[in-house]
XYZ file of N, CA and C in Angstrom:
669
model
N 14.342 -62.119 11.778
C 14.210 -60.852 11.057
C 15.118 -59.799 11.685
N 15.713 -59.053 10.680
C 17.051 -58.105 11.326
C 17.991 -58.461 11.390
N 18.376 -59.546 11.749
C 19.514 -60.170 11.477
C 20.086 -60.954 10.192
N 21.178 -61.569 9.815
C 21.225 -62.410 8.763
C 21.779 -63.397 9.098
N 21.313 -64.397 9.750
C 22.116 -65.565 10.777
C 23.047 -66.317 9.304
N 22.198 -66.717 7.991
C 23.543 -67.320 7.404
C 24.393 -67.145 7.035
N 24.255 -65.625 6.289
C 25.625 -65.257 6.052
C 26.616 -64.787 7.395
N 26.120 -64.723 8.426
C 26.968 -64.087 9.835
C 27.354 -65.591 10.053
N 26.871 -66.634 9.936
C 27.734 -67.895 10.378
C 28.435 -68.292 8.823
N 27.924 -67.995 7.863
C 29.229 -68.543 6.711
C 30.534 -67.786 6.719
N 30.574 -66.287 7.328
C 31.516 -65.402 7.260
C 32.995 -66.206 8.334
N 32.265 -66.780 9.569
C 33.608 -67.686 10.060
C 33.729 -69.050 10.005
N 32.782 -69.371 9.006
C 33.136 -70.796 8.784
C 34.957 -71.337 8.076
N 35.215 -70.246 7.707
C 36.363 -70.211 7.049
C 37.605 -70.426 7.859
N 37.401 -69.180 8.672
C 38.178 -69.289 9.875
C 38.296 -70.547 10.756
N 36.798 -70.773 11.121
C 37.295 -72.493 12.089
C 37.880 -73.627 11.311
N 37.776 -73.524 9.828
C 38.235 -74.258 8.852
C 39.685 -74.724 9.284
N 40.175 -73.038 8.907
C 41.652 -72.919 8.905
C 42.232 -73.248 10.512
N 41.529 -73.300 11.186
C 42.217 -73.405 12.472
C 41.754 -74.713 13.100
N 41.220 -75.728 12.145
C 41.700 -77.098 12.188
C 40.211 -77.757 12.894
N 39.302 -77.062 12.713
C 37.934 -77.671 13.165
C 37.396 -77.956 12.377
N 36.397 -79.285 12.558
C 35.528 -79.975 11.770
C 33.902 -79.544 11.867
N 33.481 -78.481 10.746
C 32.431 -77.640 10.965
C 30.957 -78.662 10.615
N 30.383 -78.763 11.509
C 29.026 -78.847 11.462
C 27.471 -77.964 11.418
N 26.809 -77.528 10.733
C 26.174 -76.379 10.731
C 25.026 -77.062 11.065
N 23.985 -76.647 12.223
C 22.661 -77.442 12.210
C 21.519 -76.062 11.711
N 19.974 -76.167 11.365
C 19.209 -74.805 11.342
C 18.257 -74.949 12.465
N 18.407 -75.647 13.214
C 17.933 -75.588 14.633
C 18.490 -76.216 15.975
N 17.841 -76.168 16.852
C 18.042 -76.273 18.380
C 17.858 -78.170 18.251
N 17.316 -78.501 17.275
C 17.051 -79.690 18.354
C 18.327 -80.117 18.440
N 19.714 -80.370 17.856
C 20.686 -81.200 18.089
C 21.116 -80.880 19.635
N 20.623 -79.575 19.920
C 21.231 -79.901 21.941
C 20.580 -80.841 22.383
N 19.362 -81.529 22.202
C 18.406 -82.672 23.305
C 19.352 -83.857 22.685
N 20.622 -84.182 22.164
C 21.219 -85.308 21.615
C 22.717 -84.823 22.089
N 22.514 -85.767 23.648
C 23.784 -86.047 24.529
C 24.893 -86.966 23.490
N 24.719 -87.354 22.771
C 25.942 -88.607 22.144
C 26.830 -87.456 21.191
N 25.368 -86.503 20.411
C 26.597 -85.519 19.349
C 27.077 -84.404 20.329
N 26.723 -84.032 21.559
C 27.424 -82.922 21.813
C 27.991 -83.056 22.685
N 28.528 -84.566 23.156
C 29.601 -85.245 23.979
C 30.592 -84.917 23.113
N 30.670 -84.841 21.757
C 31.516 -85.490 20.668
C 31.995 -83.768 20.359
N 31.617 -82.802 20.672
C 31.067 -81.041 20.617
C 32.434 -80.662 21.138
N 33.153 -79.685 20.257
C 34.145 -79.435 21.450
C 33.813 -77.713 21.396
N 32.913 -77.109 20.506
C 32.547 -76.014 20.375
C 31.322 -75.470 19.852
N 30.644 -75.103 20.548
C 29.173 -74.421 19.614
C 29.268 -72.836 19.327
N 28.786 -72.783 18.524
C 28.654 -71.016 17.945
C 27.505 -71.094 17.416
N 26.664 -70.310 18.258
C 25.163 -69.931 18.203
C 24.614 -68.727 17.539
N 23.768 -68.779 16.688
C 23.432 -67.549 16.072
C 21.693 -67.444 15.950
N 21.126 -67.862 16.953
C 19.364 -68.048 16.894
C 18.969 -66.578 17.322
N 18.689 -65.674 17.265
C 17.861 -64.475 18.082
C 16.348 -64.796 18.020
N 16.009 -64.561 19.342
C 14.720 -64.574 19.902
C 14.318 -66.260 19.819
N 13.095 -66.529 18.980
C 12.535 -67.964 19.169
C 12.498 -68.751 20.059
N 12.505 -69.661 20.224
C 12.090 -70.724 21.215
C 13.124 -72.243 21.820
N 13.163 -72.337 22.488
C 13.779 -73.654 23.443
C 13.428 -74.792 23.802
N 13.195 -75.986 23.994
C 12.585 -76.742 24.400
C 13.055 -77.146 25.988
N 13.069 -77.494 26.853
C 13.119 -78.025 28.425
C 14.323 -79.062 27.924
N 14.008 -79.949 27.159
C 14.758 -80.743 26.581
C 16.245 -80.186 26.053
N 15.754 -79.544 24.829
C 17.495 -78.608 24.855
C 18.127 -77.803 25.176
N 17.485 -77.506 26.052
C 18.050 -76.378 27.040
C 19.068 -77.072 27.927
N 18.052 -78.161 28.461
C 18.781 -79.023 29.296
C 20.073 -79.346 28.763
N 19.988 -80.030 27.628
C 21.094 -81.016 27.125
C 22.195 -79.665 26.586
N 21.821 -78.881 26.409
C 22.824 -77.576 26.228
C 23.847 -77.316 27.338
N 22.998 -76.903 28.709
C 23.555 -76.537 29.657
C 24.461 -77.992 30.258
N 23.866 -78.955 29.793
C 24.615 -79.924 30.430
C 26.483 -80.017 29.934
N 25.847 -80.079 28.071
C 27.266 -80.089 27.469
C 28.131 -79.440 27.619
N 27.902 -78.373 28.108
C 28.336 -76.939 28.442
C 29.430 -77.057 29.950
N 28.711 -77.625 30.815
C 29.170 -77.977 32.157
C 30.026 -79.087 31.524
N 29.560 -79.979 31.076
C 30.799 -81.039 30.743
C 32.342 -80.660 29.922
N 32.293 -79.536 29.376
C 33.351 -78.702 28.680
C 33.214 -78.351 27.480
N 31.573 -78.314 26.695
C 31.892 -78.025 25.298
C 32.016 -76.658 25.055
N 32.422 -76.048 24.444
C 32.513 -74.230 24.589
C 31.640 -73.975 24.156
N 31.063 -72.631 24.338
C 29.764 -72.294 23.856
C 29.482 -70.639 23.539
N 29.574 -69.762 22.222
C 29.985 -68.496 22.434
C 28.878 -68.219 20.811
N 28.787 -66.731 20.606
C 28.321 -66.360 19.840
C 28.335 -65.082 19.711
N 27.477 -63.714 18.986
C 27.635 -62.519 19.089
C 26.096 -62.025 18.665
N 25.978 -60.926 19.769
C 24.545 -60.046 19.289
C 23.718 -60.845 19.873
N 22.971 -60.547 19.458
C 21.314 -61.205 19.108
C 20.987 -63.051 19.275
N 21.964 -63.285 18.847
C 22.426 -64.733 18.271
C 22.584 -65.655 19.569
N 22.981 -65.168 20.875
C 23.565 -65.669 21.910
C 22.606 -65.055 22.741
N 22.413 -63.790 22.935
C 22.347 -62.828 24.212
C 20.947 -62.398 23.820
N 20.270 -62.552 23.338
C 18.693 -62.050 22.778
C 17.838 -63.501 21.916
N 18.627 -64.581 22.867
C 18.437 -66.036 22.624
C 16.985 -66.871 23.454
N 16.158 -67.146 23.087
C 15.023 -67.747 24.192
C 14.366 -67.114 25.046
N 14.186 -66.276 25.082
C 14.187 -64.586 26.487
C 12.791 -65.560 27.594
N 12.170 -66.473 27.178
C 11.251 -67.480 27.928
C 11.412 -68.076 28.539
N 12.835 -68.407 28.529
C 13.836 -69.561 29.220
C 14.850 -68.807 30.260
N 14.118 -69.161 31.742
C 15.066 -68.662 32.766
C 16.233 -69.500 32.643
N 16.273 -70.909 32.171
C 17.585 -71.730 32.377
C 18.557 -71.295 31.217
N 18.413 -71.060 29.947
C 19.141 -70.385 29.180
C 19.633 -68.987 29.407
N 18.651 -68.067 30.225
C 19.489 -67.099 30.764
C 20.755 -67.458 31.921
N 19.865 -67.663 32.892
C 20.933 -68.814 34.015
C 22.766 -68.806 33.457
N 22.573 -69.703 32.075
C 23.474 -69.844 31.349
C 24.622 -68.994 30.838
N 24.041 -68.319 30.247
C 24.753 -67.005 29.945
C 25.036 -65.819 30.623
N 24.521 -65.571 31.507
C 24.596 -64.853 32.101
C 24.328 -63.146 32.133
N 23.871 -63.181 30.835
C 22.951 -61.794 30.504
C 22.123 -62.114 29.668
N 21.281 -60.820 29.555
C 20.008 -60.739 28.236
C 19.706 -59.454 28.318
N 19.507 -59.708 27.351
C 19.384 -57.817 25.477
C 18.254 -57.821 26.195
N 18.249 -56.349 26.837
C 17.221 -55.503 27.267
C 16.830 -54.413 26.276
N 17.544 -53.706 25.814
C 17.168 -52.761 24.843
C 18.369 -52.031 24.451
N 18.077 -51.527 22.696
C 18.839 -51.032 22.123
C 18.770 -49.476 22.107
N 18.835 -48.771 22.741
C 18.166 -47.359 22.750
C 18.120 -46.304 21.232
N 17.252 -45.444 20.878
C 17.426 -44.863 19.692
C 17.358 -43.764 19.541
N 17.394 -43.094 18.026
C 17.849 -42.087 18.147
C 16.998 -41.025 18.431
N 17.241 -40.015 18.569
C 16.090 -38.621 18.496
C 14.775 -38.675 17.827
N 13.771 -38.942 18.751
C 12.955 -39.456 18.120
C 11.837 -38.630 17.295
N 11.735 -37.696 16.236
C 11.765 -36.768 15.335
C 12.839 -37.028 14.517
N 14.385 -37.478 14.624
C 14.850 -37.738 13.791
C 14.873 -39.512 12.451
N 13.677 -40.101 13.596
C 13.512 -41.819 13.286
C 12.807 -41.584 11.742
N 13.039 -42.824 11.267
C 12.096 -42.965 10.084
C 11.607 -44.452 9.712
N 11.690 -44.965 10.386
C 11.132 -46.149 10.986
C 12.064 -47.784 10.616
N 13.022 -47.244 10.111
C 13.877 -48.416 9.458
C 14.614 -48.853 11.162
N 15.692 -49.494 10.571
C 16.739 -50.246 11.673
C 17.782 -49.162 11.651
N 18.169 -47.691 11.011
C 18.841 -46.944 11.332
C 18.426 -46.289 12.970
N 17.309 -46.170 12.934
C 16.755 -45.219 14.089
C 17.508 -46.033 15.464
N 17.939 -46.774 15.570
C 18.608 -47.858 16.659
C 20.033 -47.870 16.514
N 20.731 -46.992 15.774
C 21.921 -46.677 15.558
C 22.681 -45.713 15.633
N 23.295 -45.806 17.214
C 23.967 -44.766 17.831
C 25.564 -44.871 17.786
N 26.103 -43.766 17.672
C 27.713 -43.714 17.810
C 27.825 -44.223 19.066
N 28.744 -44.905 19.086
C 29.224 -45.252 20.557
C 30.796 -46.224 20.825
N 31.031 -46.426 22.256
C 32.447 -46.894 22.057
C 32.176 -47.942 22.677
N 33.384 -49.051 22.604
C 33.438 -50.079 23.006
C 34.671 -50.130 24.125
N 34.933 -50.241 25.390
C 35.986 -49.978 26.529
C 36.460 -50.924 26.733
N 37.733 -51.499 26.776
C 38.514 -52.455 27.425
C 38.855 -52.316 29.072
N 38.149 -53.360 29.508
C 38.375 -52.955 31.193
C 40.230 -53.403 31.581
N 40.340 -53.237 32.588
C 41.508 -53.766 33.284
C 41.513 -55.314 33.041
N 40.618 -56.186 33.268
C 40.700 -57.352 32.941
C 40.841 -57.416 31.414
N 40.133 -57.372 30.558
C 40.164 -57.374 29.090
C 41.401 -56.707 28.299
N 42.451 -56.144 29.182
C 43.407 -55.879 28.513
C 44.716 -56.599 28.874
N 44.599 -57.835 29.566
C 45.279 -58.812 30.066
C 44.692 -60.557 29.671
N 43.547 -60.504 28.965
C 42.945 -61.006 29.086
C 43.308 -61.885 27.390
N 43.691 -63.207 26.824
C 43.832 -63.621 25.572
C 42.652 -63.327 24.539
N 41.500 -63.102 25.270
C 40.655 -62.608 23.899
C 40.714 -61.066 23.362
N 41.239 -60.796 24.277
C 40.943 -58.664 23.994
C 42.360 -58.478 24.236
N 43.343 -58.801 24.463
C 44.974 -58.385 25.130
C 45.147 -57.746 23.452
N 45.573 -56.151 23.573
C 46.588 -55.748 22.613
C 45.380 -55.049 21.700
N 43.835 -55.120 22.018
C 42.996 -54.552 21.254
C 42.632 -53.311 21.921
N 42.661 -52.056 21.521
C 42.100 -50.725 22.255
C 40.759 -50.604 21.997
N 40.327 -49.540 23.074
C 39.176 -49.008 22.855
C 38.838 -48.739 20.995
N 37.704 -49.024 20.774
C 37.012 -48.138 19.329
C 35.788 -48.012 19.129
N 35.468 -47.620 18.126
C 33.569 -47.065 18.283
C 33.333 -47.454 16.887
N 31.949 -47.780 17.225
C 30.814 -48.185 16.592
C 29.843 -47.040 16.107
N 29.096 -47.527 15.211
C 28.112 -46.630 14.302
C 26.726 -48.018 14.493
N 26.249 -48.548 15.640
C 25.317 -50.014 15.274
C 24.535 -49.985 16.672
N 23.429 -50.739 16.513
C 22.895 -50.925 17.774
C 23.851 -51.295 18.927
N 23.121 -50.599 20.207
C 24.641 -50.841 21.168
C 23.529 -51.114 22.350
N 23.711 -52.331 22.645
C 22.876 -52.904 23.535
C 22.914 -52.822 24.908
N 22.208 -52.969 25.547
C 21.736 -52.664 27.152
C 21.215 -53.900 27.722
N 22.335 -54.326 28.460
C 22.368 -55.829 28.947
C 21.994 -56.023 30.166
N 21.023 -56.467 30.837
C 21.025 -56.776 31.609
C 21.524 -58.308 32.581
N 22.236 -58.275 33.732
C 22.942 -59.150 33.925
C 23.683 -60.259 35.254
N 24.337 -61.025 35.554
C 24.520 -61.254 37.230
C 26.307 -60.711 36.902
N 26.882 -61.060 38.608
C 28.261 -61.177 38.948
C 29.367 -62.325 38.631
N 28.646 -63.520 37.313
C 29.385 -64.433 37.092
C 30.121 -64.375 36.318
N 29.912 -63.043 35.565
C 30.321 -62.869 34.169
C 31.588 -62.242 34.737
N 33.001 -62.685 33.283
C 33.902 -61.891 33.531
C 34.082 -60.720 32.654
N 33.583 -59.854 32.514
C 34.024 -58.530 31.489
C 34.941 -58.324 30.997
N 34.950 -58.167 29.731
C 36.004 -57.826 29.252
C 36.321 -56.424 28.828
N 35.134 -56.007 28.497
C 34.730 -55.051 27.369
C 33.328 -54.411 27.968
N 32.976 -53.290 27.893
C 32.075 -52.231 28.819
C 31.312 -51.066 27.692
N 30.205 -50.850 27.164
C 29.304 -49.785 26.627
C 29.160 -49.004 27.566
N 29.006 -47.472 27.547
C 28.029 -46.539 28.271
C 27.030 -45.886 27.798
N 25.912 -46.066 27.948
C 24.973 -45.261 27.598
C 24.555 -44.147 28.645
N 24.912 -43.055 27.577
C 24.864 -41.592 28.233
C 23.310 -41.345 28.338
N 23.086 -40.272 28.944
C 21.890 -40.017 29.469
C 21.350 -38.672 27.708
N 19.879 -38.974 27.800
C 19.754 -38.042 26.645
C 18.603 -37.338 27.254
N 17.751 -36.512 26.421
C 16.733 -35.429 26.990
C 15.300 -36.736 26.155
N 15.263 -37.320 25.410
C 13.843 -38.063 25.204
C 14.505 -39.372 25.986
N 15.390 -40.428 26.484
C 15.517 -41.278 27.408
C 14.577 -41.221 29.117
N 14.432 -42.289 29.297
C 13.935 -41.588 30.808
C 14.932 -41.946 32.417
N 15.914 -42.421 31.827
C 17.080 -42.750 32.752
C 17.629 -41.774 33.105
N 18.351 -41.372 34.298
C 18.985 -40.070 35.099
C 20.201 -39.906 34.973
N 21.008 -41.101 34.676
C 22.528 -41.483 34.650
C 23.227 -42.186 33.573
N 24.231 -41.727 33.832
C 24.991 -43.064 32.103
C 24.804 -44.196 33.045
N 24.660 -45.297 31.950
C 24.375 -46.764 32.335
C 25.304 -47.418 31.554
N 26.410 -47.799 32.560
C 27.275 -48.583 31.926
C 26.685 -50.138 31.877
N 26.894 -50.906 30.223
C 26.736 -52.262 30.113
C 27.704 -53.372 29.807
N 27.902 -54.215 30.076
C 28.923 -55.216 29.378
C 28.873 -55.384 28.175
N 29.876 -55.389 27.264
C 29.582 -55.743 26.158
C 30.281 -56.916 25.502
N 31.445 -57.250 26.009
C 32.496 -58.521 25.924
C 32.648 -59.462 26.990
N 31.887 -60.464 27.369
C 32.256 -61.269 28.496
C 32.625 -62.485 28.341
N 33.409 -63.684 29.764
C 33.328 -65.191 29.587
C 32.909 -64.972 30.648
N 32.329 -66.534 30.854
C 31.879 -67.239 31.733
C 32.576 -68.249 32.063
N 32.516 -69.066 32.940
C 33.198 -69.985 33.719
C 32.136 -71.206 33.796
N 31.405 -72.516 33.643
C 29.940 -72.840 33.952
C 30.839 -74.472 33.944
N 31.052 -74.845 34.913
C 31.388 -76.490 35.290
C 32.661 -76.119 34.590
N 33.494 -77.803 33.521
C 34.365 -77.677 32.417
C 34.552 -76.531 31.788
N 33.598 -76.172 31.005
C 32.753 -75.457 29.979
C 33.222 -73.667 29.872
N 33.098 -72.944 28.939
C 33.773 -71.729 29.125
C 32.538 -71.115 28.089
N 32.084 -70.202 27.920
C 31.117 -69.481 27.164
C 31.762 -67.877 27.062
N 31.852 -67.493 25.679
C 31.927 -65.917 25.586
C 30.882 -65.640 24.942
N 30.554 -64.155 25.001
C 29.352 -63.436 24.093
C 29.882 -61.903 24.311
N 29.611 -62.145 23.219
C 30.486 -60.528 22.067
C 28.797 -59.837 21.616
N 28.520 -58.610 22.516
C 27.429 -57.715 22.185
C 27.220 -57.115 20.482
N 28.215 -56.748 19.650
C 27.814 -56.429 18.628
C 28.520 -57.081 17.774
N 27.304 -56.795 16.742
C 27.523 -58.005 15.376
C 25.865 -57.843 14.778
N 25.302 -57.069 15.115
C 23.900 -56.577 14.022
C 24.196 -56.838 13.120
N 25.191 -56.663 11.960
C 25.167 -56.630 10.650
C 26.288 -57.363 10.228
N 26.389 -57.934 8.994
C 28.050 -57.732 8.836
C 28.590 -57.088 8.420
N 28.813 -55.726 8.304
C 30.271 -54.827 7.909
C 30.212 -54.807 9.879
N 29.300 -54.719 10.765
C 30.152 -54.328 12.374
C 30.498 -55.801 12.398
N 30.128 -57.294 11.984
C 31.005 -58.252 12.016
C 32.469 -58.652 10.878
N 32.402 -57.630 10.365
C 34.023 -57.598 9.339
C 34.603 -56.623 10.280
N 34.314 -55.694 11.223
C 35.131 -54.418 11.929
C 36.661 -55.448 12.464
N 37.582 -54.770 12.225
C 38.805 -55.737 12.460
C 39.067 -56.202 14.066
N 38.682 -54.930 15.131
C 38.004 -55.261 16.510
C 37.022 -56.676 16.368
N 35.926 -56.479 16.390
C 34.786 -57.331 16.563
C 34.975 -58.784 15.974
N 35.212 -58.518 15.001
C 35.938 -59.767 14.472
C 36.917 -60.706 15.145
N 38.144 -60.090 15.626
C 39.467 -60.645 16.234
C 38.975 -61.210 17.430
N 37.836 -60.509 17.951
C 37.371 -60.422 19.279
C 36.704 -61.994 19.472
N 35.979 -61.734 18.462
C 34.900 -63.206 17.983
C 36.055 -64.448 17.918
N 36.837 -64.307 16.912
C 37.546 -65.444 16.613
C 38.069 -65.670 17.659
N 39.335 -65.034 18.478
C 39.918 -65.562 19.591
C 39.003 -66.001 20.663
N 37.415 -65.779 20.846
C 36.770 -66.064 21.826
C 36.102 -67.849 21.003
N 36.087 -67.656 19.757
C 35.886 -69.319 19.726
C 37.038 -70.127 19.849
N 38.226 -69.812 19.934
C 39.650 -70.407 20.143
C 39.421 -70.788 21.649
N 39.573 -69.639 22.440
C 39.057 -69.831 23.881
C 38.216 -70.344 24.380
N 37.048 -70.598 24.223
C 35.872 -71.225 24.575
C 36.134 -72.578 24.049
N 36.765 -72.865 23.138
C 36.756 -74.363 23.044
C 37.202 -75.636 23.617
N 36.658 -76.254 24.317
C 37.012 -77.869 25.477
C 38.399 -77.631 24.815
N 38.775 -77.619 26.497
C 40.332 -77.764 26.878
C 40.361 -78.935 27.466
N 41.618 -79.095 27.542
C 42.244 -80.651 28.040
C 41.970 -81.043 28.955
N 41.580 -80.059 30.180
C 41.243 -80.477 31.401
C 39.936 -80.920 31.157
N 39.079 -80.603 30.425
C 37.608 -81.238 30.231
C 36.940 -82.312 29.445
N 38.123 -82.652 28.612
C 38.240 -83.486 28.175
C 37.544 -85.127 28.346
């Protein structure tokens, strides 16, 4: 709920089309507990928010993952994935703490009230970097998430959340919002926004997404 996982995964089915991948769509988790199909995996793109994991595919996830299958997604879909599962966090290396909102007298109880202006920052790495190289800073009108996270992640891309008078935080809190990971073979990105799709048509967010499933996908060395 809140999200629209099919049309947000039919929107790049097109794209992996054209760029020479053989698309498989599953509507659940169990195909990670099945080592033979995701030996065969040279890329997953995940779009589950919240729900549940099994020990079993978690496992066989993280395994494929270490063995080199790529593994990336956006929002909710990736990063607000299993929140029960320390080994799926482990994995990724962050999790959706909260979306902060707006003035609260100005709420009216929809999914607007969670929708703040805000920008998206290209760090020093992310502007050298093949998924973000040549993309500038730009801003958003969408939930802008508050990640909590470790030191494995490589950043690409950085949120700040400024301090407000109904918040109870003292300081801007800068969050990641574009990262990879590094995990055995295996390469994982997760792209923070993508709530909807017009912020997954934004010509940023988009480019961002696609070149990060290009990237994330088993390279030769993992082969």
């Amino acid at each position: 709920a809140g999200h629209r996982p099919v049309e947000a995964t039919e929107l790049f089915i097109p794209f992996l089309e054209r760029s020479g991948y053989a698309v498989r769509v599953e509507g659940s988790t169990d195909i990670y507990a099945d080592a033979a199909e995701l030996a065969e995996t040279d890329l997953i793109v995940q779009c589950t928010t919240m729900s549940q994991i099994t020990a079993e595919q978690v496992a066989g996830l993280a395994a494929a993952v270490a063995a080199g299958t790529g593994f990336t997604g956006w929002h909710g879909g990736i990063v607000d994935s299993f929140r029960a599962c320390a080994e799926y966090l482990h994995l990724v290396g962050g999790q959706f703490a909260t979306h902060p909102g707006i003035e609260p007298g100005d709420r009216s109880g929809g999914e607007e009230d969670n929708f703040l202006p805000h920008s998206i920052t290209i760090t020093e790495l992310g502007r050298a970097h093949p998924i973000t190289a040549g993309i500038e800073d730009f801003d958003l009108v969408t939930e802008q998430y508050w990640v909590l996270h470790d030191d494995l992640i490589d950043v690409l891309a950085t949120t700040t959340h400024p301090t407000r008078a109904w918040h109870p935080w003292h300081r801007p809190v800068t969050s990641p919002a574009i990262w990879t990971r590094n995990w055995g073979a295996g390469r994982i990105v997760v792209t923070t926004p993508g709530h909807s799709l017009d912020v997954l048509e934004h010509r940023s967010v988009r480019t961002v997404i696609e070149r990060g499933m290009v990237w994330a996908t088993r390279t030769a060395s993992a082969s």
